[in-house]
PDB file of C-alpha atoms in Angstrom:
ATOM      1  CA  UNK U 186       0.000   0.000   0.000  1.00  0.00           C
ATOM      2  CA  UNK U 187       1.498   3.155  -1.123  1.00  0.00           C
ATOM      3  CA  UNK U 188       1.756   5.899   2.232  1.00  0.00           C
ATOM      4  CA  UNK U 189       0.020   9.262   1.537  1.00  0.00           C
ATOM      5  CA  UNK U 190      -2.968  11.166   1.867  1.00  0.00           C
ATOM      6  CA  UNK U 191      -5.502  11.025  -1.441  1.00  0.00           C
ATOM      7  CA  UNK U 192      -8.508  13.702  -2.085  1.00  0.00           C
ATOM      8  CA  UNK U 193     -11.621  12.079  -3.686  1.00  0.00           C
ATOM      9  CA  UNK U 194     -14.564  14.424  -5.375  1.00  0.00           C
ATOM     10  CA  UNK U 195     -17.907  12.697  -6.187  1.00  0.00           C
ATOM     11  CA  UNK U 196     -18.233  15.753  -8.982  1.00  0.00           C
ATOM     12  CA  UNK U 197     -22.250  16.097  -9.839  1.00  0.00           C
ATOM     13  CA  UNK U 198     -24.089  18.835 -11.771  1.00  0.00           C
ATOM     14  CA  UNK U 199     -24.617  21.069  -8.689  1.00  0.00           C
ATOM     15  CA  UNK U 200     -22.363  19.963  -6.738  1.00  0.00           C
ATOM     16  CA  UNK U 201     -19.171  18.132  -5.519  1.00  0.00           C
ATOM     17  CA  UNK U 202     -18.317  15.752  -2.671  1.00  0.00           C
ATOM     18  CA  UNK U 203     -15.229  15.604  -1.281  1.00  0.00           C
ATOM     19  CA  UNK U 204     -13.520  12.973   1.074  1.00  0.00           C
ATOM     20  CA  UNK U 205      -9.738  12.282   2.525  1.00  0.00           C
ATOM     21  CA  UNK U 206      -7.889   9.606   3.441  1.00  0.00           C
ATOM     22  CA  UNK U 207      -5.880   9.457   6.367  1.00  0.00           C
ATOM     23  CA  UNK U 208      -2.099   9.383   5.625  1.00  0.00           C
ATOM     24  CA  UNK U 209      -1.737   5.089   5.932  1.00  0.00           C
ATOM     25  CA  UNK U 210      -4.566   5.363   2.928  1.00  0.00           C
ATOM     26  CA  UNK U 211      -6.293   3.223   5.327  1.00  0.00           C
ATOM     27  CA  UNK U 212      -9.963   5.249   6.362  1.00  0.00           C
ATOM     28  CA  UNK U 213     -11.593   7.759   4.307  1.00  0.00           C
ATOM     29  CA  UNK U 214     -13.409  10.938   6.019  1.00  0.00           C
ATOM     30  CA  UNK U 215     -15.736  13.377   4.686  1.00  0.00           C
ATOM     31  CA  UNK U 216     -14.090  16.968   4.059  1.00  0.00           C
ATOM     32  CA  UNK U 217     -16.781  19.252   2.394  1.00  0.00           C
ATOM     33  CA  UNK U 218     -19.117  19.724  -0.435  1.00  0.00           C
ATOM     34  CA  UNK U 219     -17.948  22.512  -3.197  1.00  0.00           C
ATOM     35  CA  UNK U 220     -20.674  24.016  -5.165  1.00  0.00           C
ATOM     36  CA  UNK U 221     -20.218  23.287  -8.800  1.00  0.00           C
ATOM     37  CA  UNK U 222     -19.404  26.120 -11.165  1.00  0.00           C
ATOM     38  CA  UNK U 223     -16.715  29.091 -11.077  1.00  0.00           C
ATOM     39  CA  UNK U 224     -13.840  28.293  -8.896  1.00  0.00           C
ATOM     40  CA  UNK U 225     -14.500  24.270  -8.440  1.00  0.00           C
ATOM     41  CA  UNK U 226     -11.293  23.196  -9.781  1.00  0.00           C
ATOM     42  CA  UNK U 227      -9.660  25.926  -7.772  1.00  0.00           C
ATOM     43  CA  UNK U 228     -11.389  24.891  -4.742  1.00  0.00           C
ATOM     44  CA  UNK U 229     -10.244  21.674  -4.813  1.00  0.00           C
ATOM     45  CA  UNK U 230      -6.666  22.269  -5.474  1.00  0.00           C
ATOM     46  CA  UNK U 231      -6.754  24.192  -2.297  1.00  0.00           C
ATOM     47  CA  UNK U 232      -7.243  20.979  -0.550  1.00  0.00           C
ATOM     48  CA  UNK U 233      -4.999  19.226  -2.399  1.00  0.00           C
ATOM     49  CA  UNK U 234      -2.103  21.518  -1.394  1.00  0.00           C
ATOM     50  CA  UNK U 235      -3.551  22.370   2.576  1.00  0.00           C
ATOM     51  CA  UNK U 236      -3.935  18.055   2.980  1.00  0.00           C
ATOM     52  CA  UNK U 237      -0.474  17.689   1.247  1.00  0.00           C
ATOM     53  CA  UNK U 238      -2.414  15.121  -0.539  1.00  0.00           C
ATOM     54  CA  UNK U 239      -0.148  12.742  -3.464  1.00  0.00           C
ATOM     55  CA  UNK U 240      -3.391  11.787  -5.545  1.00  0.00           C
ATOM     56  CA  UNK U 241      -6.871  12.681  -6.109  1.00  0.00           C
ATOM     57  CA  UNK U 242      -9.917  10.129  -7.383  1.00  0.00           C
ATOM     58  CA  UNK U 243     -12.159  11.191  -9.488  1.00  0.00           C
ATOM     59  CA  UNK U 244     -15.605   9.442  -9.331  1.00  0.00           C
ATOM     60  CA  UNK U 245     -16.440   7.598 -12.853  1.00  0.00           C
ATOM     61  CA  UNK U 246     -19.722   6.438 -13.596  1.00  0.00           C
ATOM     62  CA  UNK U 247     -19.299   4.123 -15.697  1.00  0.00           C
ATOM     63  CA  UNK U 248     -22.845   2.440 -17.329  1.00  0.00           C
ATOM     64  CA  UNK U 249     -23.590  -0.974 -16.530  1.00  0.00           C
ATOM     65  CA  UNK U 250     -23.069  -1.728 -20.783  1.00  0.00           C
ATOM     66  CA  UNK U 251     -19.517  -0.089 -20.393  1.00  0.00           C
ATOM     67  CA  UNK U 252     -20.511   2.652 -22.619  1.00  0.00           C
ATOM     68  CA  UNK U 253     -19.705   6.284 -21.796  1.00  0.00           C
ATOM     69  CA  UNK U 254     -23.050   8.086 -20.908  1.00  0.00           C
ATOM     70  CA  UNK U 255     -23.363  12.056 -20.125  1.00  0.00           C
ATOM     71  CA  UNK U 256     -22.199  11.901 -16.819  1.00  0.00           C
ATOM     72  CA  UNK U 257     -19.444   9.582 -17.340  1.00  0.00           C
ATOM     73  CA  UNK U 258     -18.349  12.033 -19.905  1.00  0.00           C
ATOM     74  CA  UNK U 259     -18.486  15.391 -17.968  1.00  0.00           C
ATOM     75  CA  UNK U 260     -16.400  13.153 -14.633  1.00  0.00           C
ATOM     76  CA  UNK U 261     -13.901  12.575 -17.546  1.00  0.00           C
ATOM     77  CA  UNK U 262     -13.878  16.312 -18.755  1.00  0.00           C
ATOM     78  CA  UNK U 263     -13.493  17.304 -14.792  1.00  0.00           C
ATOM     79  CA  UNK U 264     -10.924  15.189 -14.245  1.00  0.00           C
ATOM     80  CA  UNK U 265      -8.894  16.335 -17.367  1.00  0.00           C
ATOM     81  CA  UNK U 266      -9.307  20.311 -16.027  1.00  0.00           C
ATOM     82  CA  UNK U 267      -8.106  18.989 -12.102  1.00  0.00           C
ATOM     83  CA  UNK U 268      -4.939  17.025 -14.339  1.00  0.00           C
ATOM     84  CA  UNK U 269      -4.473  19.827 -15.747  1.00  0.00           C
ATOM     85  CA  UNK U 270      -4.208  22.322 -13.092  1.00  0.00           C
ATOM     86  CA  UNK U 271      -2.412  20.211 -10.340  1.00  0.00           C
ATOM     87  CA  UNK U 272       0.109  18.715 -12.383  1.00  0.00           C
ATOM     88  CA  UNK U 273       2.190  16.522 -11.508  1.00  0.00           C
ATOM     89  CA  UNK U 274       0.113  15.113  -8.593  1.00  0.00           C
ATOM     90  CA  UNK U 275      -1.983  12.508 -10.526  1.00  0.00           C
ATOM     91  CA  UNK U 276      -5.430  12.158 -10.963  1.00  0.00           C
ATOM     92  CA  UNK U 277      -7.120   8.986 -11.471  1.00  0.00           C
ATOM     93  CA  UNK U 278     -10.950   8.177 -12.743  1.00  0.00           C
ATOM     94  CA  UNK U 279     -12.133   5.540 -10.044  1.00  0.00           C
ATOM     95  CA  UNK U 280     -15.407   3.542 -10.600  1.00  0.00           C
ATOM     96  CA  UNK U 281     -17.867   5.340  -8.401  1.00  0.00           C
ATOM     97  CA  UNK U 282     -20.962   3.178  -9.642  1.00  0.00           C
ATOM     98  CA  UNK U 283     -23.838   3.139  -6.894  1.00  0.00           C
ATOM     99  CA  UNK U 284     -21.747   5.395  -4.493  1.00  0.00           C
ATOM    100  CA  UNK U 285     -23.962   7.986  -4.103  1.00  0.00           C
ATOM    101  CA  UNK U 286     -27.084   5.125  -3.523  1.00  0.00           C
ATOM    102  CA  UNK U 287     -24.624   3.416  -1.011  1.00  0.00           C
ATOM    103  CA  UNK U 288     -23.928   6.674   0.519  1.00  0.00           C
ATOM    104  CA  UNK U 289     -27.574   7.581   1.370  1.00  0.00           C
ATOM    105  CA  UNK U 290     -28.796   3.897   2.584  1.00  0.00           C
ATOM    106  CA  UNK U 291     -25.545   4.135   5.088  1.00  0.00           C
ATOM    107  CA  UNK U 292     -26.676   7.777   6.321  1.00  0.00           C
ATOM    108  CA  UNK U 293     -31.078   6.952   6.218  1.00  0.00           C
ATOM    109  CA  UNK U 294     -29.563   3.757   8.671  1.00  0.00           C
ATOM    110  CA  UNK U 295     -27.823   6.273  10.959  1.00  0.00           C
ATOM    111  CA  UNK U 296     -29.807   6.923  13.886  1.00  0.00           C
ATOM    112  CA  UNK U 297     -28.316  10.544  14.432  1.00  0.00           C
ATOM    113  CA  UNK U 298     -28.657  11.412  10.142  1.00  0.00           C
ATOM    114  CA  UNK U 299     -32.280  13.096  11.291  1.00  0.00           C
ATOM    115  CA  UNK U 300     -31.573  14.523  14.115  1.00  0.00           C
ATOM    116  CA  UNK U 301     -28.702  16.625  13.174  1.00  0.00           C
ATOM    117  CA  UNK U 302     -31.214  18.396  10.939  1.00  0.00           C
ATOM    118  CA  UNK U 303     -29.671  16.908   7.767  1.00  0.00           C
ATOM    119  CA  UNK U 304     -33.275  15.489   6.934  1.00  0.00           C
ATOM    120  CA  UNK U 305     -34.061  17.004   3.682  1.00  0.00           C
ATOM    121  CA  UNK U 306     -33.286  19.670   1.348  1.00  0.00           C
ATOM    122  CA  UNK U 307     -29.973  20.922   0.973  1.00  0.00           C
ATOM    123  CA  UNK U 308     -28.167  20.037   3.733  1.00  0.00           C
ATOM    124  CA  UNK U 309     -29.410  16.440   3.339  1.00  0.00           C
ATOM    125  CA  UNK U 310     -27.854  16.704  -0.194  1.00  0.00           C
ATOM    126  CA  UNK U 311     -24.350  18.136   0.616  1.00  0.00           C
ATOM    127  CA  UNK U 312     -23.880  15.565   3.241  1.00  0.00           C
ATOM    128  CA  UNK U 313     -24.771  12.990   0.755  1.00  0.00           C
ATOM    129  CA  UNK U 314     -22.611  13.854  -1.603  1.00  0.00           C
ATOM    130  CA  UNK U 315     -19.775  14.188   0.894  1.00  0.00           C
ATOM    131  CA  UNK U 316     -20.845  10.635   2.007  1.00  0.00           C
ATOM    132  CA  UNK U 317     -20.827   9.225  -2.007  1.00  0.00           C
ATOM    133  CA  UNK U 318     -17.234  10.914  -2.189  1.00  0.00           C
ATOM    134  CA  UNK U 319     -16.261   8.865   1.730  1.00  0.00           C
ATOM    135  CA  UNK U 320     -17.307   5.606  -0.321  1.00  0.00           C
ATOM    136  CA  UNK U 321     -16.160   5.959  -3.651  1.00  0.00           C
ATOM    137  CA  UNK U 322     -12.367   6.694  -1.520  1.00  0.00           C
ATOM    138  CA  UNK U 323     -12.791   3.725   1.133  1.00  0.00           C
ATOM    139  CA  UNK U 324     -13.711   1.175  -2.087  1.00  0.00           C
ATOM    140  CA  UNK U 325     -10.185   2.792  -3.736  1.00  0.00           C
ATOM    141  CA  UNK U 326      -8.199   2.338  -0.537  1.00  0.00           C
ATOM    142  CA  UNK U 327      -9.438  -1.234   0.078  1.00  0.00           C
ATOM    143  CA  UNK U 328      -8.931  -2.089  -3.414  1.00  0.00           C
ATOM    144  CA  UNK U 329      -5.124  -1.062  -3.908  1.00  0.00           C
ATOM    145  CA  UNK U 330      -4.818  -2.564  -0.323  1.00  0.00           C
ATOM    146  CA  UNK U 331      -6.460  -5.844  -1.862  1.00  0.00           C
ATOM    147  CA  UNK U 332      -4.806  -6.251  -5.053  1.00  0.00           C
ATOM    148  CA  UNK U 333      -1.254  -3.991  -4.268  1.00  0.00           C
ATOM    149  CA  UNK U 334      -2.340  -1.719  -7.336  1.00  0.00           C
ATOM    150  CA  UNK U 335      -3.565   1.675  -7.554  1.00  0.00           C
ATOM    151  CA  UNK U 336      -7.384   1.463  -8.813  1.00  0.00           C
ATOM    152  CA  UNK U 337      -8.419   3.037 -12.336  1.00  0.00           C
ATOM    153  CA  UNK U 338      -6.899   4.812 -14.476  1.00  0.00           C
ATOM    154  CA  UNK U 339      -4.738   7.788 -14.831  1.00  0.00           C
ATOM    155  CA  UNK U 340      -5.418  10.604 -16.202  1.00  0.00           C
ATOM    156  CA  UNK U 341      -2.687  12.599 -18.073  1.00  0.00           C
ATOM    157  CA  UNK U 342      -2.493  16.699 -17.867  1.00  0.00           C
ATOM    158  CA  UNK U 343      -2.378  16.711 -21.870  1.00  0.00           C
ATOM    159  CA  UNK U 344      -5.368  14.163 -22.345  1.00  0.00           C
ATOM    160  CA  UNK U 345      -8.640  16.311 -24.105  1.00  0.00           C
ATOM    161  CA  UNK U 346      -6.609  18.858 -25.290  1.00  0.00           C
ATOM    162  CA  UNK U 347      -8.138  20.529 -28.440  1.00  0.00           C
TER     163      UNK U 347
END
């Protein structure tokens, strides 16, 4: 298992999750939600430099037929702006398929999910999406811990260039 902190961002139309590992890359923690739009990428390459962290996951959603649907293609698009800008830490696109459904059954089975007023609406929403970004990180950690091989695929600062 390679040592270092990674960043993972669950990036959806409105808005993006974003989780941490610790430095072992053995748990991953919720950081914040970022609001999609003007200063995203920036946003997140904040944390990247104030968490020191060597990699960041990008959430994929691949289809169940393996073809690249809309959202699949705007992750990849993301991704190649974060490449990009925070050159040479790498990103990699990470299978993130049923995160976000994971995510929410987890939270609706927390006892304390309602009571910290998190019950719908908005705030519901950004801690969900903080939650999909927790999972999608954990299921990267434990895989590269499981097979000694960082999961998906890289993402190089030069791919989608027009």
């Amino acid at each position: 298992m390679r040592h270092g902190v990674r960043l993972a961002i669950d990036p959806g139309n409105a808005r993006i999750g974003v989780a941490v590992s610790d430095p072992s890359g053995m748990l991953a923690s919720p950081v914040e939600t970022v609001p999609r739009g003007r200063g995203d990428v920036e946003r997140i390459a904040v944390l990247v430099l104030e968490r020191e962290a060597r990699e960041v996951i990008v959430g994929y959603p691949a289809s169940l037929s393996g073809k690249e649907g809309p959202a699949a293609r705007s992750s990849r698009e993301f991704a190649h702006s974060l490449a990009r800008l925070l050159a040479p830490v790498p990103v990699r696109l990470v299978d993130e398929r049923l995160t976000t459904v994971t995510a929410q059954e987890h939270l609706l089975s927390g006892a304390s999910f309602g009571r910290k007023g998190a019950k719908g609406g908005r705030a519901r929403r950004s801690v969900i999406d903080q939650a999909a970004a927790t999972v999608l990180l954990q299921s990267a950690l434990d895989q590269e811990r499981s097979t000694g091989h960082p999961p998906g695929e890289i993402v190089r600062a030069s791919q989608g260039d027009s």
